[in-house]
Short mmCIF file of C-alpha atoms in Angstrom, two decimals:
data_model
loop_
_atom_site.label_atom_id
_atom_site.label_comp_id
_atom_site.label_asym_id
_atom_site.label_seq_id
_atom_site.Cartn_x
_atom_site.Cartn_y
_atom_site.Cartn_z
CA UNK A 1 0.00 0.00 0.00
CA UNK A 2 1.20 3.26 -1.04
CA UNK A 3 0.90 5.81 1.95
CA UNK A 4 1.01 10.01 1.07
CA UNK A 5 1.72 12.47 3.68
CA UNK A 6 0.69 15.95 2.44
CA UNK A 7 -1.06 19.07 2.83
CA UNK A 8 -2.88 20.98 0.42
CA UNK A 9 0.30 23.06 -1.71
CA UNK A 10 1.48 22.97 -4.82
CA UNK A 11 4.35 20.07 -3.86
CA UNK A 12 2.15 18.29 -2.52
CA UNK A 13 -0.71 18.80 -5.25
CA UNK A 14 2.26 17.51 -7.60
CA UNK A 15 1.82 14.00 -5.79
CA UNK A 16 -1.76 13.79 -5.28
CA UNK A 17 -2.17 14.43 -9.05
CA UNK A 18 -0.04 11.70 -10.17
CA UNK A 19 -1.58 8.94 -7.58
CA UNK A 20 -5.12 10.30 -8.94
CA UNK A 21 -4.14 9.79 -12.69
CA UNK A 22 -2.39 6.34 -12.46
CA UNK A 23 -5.68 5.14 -10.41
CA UNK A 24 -3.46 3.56 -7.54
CA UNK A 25 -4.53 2.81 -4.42
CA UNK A 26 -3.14 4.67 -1.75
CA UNK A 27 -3.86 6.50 1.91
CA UNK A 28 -3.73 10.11 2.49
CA UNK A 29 -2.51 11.44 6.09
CA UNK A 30 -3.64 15.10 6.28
CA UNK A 31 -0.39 16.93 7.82
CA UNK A 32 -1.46 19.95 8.73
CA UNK A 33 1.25 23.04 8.12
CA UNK A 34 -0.36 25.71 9.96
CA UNK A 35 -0.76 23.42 12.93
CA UNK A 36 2.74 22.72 12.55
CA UNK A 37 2.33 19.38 12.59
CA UNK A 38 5.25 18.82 9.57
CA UNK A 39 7.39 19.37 12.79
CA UNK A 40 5.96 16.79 15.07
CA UNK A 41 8.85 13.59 15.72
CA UNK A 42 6.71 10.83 13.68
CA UNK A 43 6.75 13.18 10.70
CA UNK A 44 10.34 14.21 10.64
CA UNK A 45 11.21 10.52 11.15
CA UNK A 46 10.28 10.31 7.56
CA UNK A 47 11.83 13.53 6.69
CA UNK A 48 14.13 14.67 8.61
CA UNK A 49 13.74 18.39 6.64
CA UNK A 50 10.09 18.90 7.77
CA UNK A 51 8.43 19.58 4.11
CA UNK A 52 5.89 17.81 2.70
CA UNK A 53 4.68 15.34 0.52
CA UNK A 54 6.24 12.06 1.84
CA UNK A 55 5.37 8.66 0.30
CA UNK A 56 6.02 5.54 1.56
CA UNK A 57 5.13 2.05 -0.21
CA UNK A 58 4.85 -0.54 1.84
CA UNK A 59 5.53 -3.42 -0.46
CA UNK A 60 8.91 -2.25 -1.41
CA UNK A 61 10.08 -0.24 2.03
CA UNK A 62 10.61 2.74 0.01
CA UNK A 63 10.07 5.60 1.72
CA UNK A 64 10.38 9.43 -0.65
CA UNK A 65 10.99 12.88 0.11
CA UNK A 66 11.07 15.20 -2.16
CA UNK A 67 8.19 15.68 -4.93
CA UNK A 68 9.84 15.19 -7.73
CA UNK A 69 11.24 11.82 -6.59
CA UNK A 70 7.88 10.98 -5.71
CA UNK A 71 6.76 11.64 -9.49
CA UNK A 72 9.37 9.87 -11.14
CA UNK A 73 9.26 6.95 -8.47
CA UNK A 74 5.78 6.28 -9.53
CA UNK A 75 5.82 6.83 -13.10
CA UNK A 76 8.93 4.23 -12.57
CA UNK A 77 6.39 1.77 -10.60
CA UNK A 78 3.77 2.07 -13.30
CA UNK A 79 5.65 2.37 -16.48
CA UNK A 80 3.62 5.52 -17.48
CA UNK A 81 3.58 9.35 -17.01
CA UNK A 82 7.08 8.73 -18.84
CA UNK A 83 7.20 8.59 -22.50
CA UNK A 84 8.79 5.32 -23.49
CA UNK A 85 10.35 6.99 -26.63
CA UNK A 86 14.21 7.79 -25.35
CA UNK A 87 13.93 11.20 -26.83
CA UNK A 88 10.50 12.06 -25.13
CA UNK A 89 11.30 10.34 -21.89
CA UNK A 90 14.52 13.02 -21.62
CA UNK A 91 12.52 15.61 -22.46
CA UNK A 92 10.11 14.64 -19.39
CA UNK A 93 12.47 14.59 -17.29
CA UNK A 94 14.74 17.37 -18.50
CA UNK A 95 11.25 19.98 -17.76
CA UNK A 96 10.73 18.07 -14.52
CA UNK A 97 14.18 18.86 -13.30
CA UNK A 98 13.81 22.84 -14.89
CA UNK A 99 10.77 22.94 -12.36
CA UNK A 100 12.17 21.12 -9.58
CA UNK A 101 15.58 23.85 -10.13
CA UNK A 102 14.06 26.71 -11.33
CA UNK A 103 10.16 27.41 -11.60
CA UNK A 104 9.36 25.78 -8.51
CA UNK A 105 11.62 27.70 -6.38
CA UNK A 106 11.37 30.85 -7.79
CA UNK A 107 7.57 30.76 -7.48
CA UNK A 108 8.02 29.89 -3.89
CA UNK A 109 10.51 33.30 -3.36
CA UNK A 110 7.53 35.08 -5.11
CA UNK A 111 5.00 33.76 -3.10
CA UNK A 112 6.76 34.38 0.21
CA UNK A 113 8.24 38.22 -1.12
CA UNK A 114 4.96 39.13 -2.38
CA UNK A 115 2.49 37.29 0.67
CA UNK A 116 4.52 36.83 3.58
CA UNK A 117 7.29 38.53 4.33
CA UNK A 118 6.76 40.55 7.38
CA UNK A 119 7.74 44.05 5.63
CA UNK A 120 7.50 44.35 2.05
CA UNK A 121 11.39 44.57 0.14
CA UNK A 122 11.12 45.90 -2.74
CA UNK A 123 14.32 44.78 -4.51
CA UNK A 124 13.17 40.90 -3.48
CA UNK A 125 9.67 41.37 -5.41
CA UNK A 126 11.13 42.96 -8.00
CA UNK A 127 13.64 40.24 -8.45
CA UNK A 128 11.11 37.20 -8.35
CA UNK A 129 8.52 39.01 -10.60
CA UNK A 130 11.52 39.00 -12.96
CA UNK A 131 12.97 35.40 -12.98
CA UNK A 132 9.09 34.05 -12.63
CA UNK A 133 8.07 35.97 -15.48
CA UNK A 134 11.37 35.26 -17.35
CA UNK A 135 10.43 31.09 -16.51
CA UNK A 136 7.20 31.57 -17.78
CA UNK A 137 8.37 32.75 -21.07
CA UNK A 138 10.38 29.95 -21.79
CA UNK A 139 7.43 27.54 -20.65
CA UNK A 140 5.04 29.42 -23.44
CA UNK A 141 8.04 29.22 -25.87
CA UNK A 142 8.55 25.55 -25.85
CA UNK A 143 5.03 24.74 -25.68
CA UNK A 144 4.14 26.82 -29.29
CA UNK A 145 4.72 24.07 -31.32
CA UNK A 146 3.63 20.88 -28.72
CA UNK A 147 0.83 19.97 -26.47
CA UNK A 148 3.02 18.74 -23.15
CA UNK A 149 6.38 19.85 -22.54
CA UNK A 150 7.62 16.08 -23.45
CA UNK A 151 6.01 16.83 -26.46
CA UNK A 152 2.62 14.88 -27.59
CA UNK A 153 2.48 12.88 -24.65
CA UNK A 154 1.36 13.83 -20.95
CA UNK A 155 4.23 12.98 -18.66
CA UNK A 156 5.28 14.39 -14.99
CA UNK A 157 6.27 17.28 -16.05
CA UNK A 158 3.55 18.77 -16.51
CA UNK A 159 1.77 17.29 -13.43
CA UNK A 160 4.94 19.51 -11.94
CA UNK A 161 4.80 22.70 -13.54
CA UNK A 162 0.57 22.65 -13.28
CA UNK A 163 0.95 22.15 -9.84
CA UNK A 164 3.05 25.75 -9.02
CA UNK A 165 1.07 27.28 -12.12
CA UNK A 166 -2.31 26.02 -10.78
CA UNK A 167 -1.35 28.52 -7.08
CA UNK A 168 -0.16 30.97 -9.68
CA UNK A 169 -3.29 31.60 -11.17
CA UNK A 170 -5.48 31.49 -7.61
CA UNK A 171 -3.20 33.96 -5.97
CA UNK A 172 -3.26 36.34 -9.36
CA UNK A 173 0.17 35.77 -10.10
CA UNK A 174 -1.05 36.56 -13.77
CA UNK A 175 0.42 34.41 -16.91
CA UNK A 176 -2.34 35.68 -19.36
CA UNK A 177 -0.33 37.56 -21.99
CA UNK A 178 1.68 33.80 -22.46
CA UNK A 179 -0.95 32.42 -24.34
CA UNK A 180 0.72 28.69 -25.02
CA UNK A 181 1.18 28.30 -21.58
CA UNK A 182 -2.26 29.35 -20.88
CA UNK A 183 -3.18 27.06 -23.08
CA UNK A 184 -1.63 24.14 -21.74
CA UNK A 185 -2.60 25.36 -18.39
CA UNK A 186 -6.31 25.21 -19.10
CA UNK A 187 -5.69 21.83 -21.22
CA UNK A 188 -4.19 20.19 -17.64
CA UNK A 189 -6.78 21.91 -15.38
CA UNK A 190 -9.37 20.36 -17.69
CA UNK A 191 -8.41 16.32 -16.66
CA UNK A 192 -10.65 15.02 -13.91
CA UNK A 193 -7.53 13.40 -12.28
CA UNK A 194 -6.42 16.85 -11.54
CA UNK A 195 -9.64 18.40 -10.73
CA UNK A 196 -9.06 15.58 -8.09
CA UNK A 197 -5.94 16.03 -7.30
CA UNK A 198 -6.19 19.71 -6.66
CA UNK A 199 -8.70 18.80 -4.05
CA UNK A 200 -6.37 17.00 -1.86
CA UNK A 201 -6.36 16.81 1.02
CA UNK A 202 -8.49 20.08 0.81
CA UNK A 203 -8.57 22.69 -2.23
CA UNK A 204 -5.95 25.84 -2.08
CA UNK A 205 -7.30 29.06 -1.30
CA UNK A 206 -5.94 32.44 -1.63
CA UNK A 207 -3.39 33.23 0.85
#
């Protein structure tokens, strides 16, 4: 049994997605951030870092930190969300490490410049709008001429980059005027996996 310990953020949206597409069976443990439970000792015995998701899988005694481990461990287990093609299957994983490097923690910068940092610092927001904007226009860039950022087929990088994009878009960090990556965006946000998966354990709200 596959066990996911997450709250409801765009990390750990990344791994409810992916269980919700590949149909697996698996239990969800709610750990609550604002309660601080991510810093209780039965938590950090699985990671030792305090951030969420975590998945464990009981047949194999694996045990995962980190989301986009998580995605790549069960794409692994399932043979799919991974183009087989060599050429596509870099590609996945070539945009799943530009999120996990670059979009991902640049968004998070924004988010806590911009939301909740205790004084507002100009030069920070500045600097985030910048690099998040200047991410985003390579995301609409590659994705003129393809559907999924492997190309035709839907892989876990895009479950990645939806995930940050999907908080994006709630807390108006606005991506209109990149209309590929809108695109995409509203192609993703269209799957009932990830209508699902959004949802889990409880649907993101503004902050």
């Amino acid at each position: 049994m596959l066990h996911l310990y997450s709250d409801s953020s765009p990390n750990g949206f990344k791994a409810t997605i992916a269980l919700e597409e590949l149909a697996l069976p698996y239990r969800l443990h709610h750990v609550r951030i604002d309660d601080g439970e991510h810093r209780l000792p039965d938590f950090l015995a699985l990671n030792p870092h305090g951030r969420i998701p975590v998945l464990t899988d009981s047949e194999t005694g694996i045990a995962l930190f980190e989301s986009a481990a998580i995605l790549l461990y069960l794409a692994e287990k399932t043979g799919r969300l991974l183009p087989s093609d060599p050429r596509a299957r870099w590609e996945a994983v070539k945009w799943l490490q530009f999120h996990a490097s670059s979009v991902g923690p640049m968004l998070g910068q924004r988010v806590h410049f911009e939301l909740f940092a205790p004084a507002p610092i100009p030069a920070a927001i500045d600097r985030y709008r910048r690099l998040t904007d200047e991410a985003f226009v390579v995301l609409d860039h590659v994705l003129a001429d393809r559907s999924y950022l492997a190309g035709d087929e839907y892989s876990i990088a895009d479950i990645a980059h939806f995930a940050w994009l999907h908080i994006a878009k709630i807390i108006d960090f606005d991506f209109s005027r990149h209309r590929h990556l809108s695109a995409w965006h509203e192609r993703i946000a269209d799957r009932p996996a990830v209508r699902r998966g959004v949802a889990l354990p409880a649907p993101a709200t503004g902050a």
